[in-house]
Coordinates of C-alpha atoms in Angstrom, one line a residue:
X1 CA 165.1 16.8 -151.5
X2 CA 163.5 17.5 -154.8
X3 CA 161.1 14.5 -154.2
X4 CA 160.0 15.6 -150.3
X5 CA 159.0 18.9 -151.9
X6 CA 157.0 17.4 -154.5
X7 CA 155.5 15.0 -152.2
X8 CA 154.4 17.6 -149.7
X9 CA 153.0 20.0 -152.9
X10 CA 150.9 16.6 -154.0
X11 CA 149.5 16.2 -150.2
X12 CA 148.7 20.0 -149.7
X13 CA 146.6 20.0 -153.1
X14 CA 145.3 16.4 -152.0
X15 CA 143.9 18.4 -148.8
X16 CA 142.5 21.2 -150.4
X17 CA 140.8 19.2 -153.1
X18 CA 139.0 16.9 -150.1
X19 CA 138.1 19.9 -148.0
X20 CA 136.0 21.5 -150.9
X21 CA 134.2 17.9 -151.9
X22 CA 133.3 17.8 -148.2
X23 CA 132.4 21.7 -147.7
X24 CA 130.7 22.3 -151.3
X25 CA 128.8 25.5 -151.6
X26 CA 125.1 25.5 -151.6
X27 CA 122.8 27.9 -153.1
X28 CA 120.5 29.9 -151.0
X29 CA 117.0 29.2 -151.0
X30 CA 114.5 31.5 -151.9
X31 CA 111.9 30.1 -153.3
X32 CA 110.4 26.1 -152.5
X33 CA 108.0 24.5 -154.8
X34 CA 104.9 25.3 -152.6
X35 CA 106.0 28.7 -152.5
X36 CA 106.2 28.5 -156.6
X37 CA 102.8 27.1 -156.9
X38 CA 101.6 29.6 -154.7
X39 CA 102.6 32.3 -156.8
X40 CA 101.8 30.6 -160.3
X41 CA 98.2 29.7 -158.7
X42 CA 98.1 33.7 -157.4
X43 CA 99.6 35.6 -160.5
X44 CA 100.7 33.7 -163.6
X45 CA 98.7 34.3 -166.8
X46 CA 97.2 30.9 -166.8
X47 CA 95.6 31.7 -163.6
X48 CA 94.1 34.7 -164.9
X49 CA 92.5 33.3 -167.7
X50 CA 91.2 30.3 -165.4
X51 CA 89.6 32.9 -163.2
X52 CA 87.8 34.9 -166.3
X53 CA 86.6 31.8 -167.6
X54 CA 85.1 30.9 -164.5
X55 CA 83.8 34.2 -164.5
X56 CA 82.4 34.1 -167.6
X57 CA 80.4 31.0 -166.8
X58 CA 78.8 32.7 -163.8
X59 CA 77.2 35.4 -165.4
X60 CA 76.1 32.9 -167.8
X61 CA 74.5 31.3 -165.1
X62 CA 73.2 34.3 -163.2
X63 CA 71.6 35.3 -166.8
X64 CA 69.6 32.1 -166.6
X65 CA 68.0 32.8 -162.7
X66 CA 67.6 35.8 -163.8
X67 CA 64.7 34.6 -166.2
X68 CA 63.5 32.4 -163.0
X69 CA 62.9 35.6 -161.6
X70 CA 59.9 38.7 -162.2
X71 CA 60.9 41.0 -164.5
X72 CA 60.1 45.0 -164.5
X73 CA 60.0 46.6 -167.5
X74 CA 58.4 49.8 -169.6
X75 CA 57.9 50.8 -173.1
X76 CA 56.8 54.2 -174.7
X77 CA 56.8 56.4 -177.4
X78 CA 57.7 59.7 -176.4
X79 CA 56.1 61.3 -178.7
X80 CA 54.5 60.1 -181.9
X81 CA 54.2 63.1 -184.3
X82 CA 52.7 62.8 -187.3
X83 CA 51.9 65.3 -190.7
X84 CA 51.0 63.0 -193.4
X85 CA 48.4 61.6 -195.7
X86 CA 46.1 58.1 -195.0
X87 CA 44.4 56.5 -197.7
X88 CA 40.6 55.8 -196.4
X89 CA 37.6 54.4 -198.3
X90 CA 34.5 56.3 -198.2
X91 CA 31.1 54.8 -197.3
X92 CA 30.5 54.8 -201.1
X93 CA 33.8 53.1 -201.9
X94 CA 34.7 56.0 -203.3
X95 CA 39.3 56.6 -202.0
X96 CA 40.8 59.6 -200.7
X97 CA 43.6 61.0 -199.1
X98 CA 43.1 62.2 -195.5
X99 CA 45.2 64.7 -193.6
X100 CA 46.7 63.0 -190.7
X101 CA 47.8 65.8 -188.5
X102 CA 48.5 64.4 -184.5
X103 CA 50.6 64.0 -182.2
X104 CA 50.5 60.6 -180.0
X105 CA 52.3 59.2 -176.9
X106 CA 52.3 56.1 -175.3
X107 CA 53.6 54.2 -172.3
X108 CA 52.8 50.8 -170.5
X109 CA 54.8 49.4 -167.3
X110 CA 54.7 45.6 -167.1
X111 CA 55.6 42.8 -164.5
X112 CA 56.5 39.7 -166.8
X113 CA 57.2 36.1 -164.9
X114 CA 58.0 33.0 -167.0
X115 CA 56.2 29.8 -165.8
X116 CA 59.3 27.6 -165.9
X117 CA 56.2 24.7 -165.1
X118 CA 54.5 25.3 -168.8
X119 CA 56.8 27.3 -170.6
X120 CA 54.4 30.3 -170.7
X121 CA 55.0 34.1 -169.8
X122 CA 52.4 35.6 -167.4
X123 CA 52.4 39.6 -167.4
X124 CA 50.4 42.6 -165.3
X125 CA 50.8 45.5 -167.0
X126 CA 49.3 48.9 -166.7
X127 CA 49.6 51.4 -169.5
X128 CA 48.6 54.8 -170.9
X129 CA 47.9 56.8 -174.5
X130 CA 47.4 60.3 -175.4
X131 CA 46.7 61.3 -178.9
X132 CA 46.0 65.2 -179.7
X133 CA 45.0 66.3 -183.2
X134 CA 47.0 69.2 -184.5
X135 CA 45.2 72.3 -186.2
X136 CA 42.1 69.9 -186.7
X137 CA 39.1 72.2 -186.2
X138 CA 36.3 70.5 -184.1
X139 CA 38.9 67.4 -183.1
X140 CA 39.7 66.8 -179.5
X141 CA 42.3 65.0 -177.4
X142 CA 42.0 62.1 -176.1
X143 CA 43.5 59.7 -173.1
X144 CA 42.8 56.0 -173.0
X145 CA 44.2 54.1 -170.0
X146 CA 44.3 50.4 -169.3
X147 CA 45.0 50.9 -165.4
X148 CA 45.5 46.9 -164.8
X149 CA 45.8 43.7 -167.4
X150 CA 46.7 40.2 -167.3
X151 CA 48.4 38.9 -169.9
X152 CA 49.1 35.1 -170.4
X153 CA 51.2 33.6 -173.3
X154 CA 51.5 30.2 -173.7
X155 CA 52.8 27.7 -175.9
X156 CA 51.2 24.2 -175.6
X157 CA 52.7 22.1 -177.4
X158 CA 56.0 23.4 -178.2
X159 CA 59.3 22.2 -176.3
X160 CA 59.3 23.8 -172.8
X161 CA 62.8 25.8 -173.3
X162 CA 62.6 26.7 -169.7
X163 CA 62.3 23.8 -168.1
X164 CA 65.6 22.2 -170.1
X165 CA 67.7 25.3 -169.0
X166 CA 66.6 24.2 -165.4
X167 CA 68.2 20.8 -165.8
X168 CA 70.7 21.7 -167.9
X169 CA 72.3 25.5 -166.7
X170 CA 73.0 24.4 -163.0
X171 CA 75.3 21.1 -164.6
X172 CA 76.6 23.6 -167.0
X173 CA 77.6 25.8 -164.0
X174 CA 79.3 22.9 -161.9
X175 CA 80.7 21.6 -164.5
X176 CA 82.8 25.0 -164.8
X177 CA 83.3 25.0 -161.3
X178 CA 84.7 21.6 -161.3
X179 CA 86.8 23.1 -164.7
X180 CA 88.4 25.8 -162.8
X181 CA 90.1 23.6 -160.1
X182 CA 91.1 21.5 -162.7
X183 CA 92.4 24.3 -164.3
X184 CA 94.3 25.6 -161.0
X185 CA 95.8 22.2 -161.2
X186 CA 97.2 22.6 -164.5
X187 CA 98.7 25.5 -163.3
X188 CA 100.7 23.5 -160.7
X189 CA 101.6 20.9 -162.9
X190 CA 103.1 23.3 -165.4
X191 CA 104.5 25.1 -162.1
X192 CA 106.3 21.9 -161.0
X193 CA 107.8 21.2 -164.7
X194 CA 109.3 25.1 -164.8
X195 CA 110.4 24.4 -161.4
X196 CA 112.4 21.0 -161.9
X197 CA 113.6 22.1 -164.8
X198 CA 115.5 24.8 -162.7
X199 CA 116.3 22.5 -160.3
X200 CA 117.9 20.3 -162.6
X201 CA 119.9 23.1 -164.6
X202 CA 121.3 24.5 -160.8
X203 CA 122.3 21.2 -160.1
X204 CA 123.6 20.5 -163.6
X205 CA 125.8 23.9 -163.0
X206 CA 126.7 23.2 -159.6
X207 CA 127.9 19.8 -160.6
X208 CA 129.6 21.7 -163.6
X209 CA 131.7 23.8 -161.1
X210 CA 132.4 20.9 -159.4
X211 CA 133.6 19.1 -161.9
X212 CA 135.7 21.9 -163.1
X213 CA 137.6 22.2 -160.0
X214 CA 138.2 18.9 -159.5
X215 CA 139.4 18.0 -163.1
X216 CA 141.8 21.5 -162.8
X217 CA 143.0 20.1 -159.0
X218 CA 143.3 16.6 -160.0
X219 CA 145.7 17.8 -163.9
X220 CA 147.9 19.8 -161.2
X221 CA 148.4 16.7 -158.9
X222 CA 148.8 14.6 -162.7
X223 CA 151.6 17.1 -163.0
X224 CA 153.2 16.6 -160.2
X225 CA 153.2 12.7 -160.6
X226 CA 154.0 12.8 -163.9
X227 CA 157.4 14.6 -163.1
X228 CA 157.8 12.0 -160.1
X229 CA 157.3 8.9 -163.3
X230 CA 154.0 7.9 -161.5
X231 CA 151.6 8.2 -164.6
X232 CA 152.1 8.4 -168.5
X233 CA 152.3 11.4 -170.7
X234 CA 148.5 9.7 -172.2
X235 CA 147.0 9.6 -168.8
X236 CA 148.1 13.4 -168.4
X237 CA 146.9 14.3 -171.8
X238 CA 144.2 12.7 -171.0
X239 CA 143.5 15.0 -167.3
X240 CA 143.9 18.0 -169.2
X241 CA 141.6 17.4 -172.0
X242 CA 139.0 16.2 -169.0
X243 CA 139.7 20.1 -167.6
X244 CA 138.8 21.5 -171.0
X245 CA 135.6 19.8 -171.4
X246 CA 135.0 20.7 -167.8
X247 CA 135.2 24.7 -168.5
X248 CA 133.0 23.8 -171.6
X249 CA 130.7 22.2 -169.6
X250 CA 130.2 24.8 -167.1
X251 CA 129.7 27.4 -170.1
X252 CA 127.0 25.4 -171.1
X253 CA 125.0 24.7 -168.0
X254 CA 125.0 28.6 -166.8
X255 CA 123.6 28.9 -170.2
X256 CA 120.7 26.6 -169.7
X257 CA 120.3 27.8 -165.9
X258 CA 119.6 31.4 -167.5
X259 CA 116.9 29.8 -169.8
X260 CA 115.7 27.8 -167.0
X261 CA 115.9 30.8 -164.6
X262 CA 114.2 33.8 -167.5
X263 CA 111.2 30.3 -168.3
X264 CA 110.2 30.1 -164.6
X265 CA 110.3 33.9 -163.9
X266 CA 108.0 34.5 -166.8
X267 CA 105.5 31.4 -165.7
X268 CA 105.2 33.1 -162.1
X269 CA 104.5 36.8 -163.2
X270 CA 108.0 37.9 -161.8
X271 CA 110.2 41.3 -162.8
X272 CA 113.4 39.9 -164.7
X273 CA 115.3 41.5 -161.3
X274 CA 113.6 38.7 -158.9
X275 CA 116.4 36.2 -157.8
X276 CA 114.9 32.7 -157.8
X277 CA 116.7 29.8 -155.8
X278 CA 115.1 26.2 -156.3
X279 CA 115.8 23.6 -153.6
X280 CA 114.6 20.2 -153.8
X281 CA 112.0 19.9 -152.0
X282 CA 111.3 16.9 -148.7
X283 CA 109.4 14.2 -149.3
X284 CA 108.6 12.9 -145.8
X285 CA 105.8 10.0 -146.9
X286 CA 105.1 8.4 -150.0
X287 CA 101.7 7.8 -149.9
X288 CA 100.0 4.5 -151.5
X289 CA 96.9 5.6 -153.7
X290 CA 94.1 3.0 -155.4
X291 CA 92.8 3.1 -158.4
X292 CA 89.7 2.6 -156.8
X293 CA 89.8 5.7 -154.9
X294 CA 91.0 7.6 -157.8
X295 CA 88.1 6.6 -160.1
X296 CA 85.8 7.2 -157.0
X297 CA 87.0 10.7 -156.0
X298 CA 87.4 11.3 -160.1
X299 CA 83.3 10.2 -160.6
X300 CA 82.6 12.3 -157.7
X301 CA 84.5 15.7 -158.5
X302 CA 85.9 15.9 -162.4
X303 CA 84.3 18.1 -164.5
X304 CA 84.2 15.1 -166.9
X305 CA 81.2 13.5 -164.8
X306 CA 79.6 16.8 -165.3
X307 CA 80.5 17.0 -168.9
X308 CA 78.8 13.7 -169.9
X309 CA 75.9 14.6 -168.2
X310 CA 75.4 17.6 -169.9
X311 CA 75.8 16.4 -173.2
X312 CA 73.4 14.0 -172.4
X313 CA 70.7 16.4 -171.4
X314 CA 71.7 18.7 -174.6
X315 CA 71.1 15.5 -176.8
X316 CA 67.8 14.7 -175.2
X317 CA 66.7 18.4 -175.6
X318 CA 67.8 18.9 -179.8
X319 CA 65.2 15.7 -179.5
X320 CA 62.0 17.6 -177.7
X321 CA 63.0 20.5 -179.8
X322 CA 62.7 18.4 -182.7
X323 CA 59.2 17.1 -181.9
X324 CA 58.0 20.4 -180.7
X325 CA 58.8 21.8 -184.3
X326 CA 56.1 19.2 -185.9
X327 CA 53.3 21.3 -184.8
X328 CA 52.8 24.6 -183.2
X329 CA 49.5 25.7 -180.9
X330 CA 49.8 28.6 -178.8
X331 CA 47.1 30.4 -176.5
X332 CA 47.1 34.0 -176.0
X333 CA 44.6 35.6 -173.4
X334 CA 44.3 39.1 -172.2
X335 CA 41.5 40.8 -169.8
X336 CA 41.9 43.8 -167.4
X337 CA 40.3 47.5 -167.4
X338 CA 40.1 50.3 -169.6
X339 CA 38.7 53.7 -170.0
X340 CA 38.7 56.7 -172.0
X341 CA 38.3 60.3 -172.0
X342 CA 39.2 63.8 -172.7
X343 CA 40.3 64.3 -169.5
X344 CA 43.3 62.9 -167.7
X345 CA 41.4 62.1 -164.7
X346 CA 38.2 60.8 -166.4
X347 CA 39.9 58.7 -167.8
X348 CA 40.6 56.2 -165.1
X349 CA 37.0 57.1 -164.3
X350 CA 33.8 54.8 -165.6
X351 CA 36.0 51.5 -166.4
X352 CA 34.8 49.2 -168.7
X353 CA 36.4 45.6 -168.8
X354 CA 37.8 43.7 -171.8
X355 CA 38.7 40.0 -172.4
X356 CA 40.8 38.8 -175.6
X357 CA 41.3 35.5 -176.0
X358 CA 43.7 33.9 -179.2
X359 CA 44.5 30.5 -179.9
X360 CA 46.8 30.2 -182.6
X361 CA 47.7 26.6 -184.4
X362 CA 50.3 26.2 -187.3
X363 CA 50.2 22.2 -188.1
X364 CA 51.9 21.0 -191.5
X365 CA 49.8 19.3 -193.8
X366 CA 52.0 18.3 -196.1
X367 CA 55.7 18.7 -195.6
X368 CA 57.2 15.5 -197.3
X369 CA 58.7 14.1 -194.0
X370 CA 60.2 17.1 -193.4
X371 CA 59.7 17.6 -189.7
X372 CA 60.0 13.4 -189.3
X373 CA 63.2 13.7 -190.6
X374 CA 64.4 16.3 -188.1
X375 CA 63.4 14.0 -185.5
X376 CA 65.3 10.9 -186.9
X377 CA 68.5 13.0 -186.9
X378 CA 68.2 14.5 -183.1
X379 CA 67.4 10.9 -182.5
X380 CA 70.5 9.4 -184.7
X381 CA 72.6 12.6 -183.3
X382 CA 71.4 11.3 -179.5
X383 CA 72.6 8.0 -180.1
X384 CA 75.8 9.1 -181.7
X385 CA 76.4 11.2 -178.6
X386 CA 75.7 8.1 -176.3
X387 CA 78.0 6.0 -177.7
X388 CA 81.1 8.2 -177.5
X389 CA 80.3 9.4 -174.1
X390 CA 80.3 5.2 -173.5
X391 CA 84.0 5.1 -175.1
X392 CA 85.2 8.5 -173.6
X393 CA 84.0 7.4 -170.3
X394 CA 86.0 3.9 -170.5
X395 CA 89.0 5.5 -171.9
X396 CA 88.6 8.3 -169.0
X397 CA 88.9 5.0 -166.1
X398 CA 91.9 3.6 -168.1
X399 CA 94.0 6.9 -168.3
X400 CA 93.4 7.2 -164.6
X401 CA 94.1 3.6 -163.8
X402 CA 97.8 3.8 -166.1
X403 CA 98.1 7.4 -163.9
X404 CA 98.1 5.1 -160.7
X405 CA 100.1 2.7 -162.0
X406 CA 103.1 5.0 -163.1
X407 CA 102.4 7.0 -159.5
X408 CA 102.9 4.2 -157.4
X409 CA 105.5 2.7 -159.4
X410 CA 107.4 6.3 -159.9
X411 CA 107.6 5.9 -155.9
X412 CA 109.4 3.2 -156.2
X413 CA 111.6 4.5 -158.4
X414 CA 112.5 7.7 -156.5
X415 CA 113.3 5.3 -153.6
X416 CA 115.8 3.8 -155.5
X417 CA 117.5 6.9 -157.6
X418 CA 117.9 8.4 -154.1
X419 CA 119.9 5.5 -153.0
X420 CA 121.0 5.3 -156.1
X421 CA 122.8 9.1 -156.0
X422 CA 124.0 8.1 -152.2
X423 CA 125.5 5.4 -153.8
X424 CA 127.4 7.3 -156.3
X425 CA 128.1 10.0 -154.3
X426 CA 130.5 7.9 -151.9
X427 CA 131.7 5.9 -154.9
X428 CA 133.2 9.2 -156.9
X429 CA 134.6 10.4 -153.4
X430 CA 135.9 6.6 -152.2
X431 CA 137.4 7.3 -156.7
X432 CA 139.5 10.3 -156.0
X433 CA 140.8 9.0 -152.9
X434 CA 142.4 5.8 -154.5
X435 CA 143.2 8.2 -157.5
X436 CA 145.2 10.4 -155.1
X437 CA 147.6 7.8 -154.1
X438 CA 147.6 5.7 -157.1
X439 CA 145.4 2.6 -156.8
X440 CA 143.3 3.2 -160.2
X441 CA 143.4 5.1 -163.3
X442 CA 142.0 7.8 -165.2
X443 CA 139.7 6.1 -167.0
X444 CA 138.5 4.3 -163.3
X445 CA 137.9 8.0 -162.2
X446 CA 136.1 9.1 -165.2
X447 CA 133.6 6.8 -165.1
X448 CA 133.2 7.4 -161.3
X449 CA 132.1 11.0 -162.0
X450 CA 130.1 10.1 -164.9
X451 CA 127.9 7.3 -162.8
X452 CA 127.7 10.4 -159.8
X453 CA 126.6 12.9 -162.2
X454 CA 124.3 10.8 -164.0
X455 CA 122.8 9.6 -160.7
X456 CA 122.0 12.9 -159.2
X457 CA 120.3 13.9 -162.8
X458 CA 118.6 10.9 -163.0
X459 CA 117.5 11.4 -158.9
X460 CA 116.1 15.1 -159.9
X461 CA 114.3 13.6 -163.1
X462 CA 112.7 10.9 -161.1
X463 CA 111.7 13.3 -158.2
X464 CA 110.0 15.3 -161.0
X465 CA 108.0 12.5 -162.4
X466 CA 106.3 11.7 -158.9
X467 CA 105.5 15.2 -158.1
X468 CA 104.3 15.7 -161.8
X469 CA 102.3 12.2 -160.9
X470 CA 101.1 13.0 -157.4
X471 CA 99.2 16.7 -158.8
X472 CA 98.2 15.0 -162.3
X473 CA 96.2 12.2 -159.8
X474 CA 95.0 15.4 -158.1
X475 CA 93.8 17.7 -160.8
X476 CA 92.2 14.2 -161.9
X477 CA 90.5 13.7 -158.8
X478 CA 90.5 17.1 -157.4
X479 CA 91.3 15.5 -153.9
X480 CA 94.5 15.8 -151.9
X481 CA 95.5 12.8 -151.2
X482 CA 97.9 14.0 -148.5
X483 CA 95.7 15.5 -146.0
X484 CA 92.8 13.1 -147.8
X485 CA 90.1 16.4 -148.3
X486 CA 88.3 17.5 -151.5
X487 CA 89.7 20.2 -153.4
X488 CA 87.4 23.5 -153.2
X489 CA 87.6 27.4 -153.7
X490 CA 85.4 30.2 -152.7
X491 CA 83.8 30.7 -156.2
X492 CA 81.4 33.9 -154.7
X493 CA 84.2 35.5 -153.5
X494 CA 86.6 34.6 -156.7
X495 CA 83.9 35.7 -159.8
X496 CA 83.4 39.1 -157.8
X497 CA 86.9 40.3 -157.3

């Protein structure tokens, strides 16, 4: 009698111990990984300062059309007084001290344009002074008025600054465009890493709680067959210390979910009250990608490409700048209208025109190679630059053909820790089945539940190597492989938000 009781306690707990492996609780999910990357790319910090460096570099650039472009501008002095003495030299070379008693003003609108062409400056200006004397018996005001001039500056055989910044600027400004998606990228990448790491910790705790109540179900049944002479007083031992290590276990992984949980809250910009669920996300195709295409798409679109040629161009210009310096001749030339008068009016009256024409020349005689030697080194600095843009480039095609290889080969891998976890899955199940009625012993079942938790870890940590893979290969190339179309943003809209 004593035995049927036993026996029908050990099936009962045998039953409920197989409904809860085959009805285990899932978590509810609130948040997938696009939705996470969506956020991260939206409102993390890294995002932020992505955007204001992108911002930064398009007032740069709008600084530089800006000197493309005519330029408006007026100087005055409103007013000049003066009460002081001049030293002045008589027509007999005797000196004396003059009384200098006046007040002045002054004021001149121009329209400048730089000749990006030449290098020069072209201006039309139009300008006005006024100069009263102050209790100066027998002095008079006077106006004197340059209605319209034409001013040219230019530098002939200096280096044309202009003209670089034309070839250089619009790189500079692609290049941070191309930097920015690259950026965004980064942001995903650390987005997926936050992400699996969660993943990995709720499965870890799950697994934990699992474990737990299967290790505290399968010590009761141990009792119960350990009364009935079925197993050893070792194997029980045994059980029981498997349940303590299971309630240490779970301790542990809530722990690490928290962390996980408080890492990827912070990443995303969220309140420490926002619930986050991971789920592992669907992987319907596993697409094959080329190194060719990679290195195509990655010539085409990295801000690398841009980079090199930009340093390029900056080595090439320390060298005109270098050569400019050995010698400096600049022409100055001036001619409009002027006029002059007491009056106001009559001032603008009875023009008279005026020319001025300066051509000014600073050459070195002797310098003791100074300005030769500032050649050689731009020269030596260009070449210097040449050669490791030559190395970075070829170590720029190997880092993206070993970032193939490990895509294409992590495919393959998550193919087989999937089956892999299938595998173990059944295995641990088929385990406490034939542990249930007495076909294999505790150190059989151990290592069943070891192998299943190991393979689902090991099937999250390889499913977070290929999405870390897959969106490295895209921040590389800044293509999507997927939907096969070049990354892109609306920059105008983005730098004026």
């Amino acid at each position: 009698m004593l035995i049927a009781k036993t026996m029908n306690k050990i099936l009962f707990i045998t039953l409920l111990f197989l409904i809860s492996i085959g009805f285990g609780v899932s978590a509810q999910q609130t948040l997938t990984l696009s939705e996470a990357i969506e956020t991260a790319r939206r409102q993390s910090v890294d995002a932020a300062v992505a955007l204001n460096e992108l911002k930064t570099s398009y007032w740069e650039f709008r600084t530089y059309r800006a000197d493309l472009l005519p330029e408006v501008n007026f100087k005055g002095t409103l007013p000049d007084y003066r009460r002081s003495y001049s030293l002045y030299q008589s027509e007999d070379g005797t000196y004396k001290y003059i009384r200098d008693n006046s007040l002045q003003m002054s004021g001149e609108i121009s329209v400048d344009q730089n000749i990006w062409l030449t290098g020069g400056k072209l201006s039309m200006n139009s300008s006005l002074q006024f100069v009263s004397p102050l209790n100066m018996p027998g002095a008079s005001r006077y106006y004197m008025s340059i209605p319209v001039g034409v001013t040219l500056t230019q530098p002939v055989f200096g280096v044309n600054d202009l003209k670089w910044k034309r070839r250089i600027e619009p790189v500079r400004y692609r290049e941070a465009q191309a930097s920015y998606l690259e950026d965004v990228e980064k942001v995903t990448l650390k987005t997926i890493t936050y992400y699996f790491e969660l993943l990995l910790a709720k499965e870890n705790l799950h697994i934990a709680h699992q474990n737990k109540e299967n290790a505290d179900r399968i010590y009761e049944i141990a009792q119960a067959r350990r009364k009935m002479g079925q197993i050893s007083e070792n194997e029980l031992l045994q059980l029981k210390l498997a349940a303590l290590k299971a309630s240490s276990n779970l301790t542990s992984e809530q722990s690490n979910l928290n962390a996980a949980m408080f890492q990827l809250r912070s990443f995303l910009g969220l309140s420490e009250n926002d619930s986050i669920d991971s789920a592992i996300p669907e992987i319907a195709d596993y697409p094959e990608i080329g190194y060719t295409g990679v290195l195509s798409k990655a010539q085409e679109n990295n801000p690398f490409a841009r980079n090199i040629r930009r340093r390029q161009l900056e080595a090439d210009y320390e060298v005109a700048q270098a050569k400019g310096e050995q010698r400096e001749i600049s022409l100055y030339a001036s001619l409009g209208y002027t006029g002059q008068d007491r009056q106001f009016g009559s001032a603008y009256r009875n023009l008279m025109d005026y020319q001025i024409v300066q051509v000014g020349v600073k050459i070195p005689i002797l310098d003791w190679g100074k300005r030769k030697g500032q050649v050689k080194v731009a020269e030596s600095n260009r070449e210097v630059v040449s050669s490791r843009l030559k190395q970075e480039q070829m170590d720029f095609n190997q880092d993206i053909f070993l970032l193939v290889e490990h895509y294409n080969n992590q495919a393959r891998q998550l193919r087989i820790a999937r089956e892999a976890d299938e595998i173990a899955q059944k295995r641990y199940a088929t385990s406490v089945e034939s542990f249930m009625i007495g076909k294999i012993n505790t150190l059989d079942l151990n290592d069943a539940q070891v192998s299943k938790d190991n393979a689902r870890a090991k099937y999250i940590s390889e499913m977070h190597l290929y999405w870390y893979y897959l969106y490295q290969i895209r921040s590389v190339a800044l293509y999507d492989f997927i939907n096969g179309t070049n990354l892109d943003a609306e920059f105008e809209r983005l730098v004026r938000e």
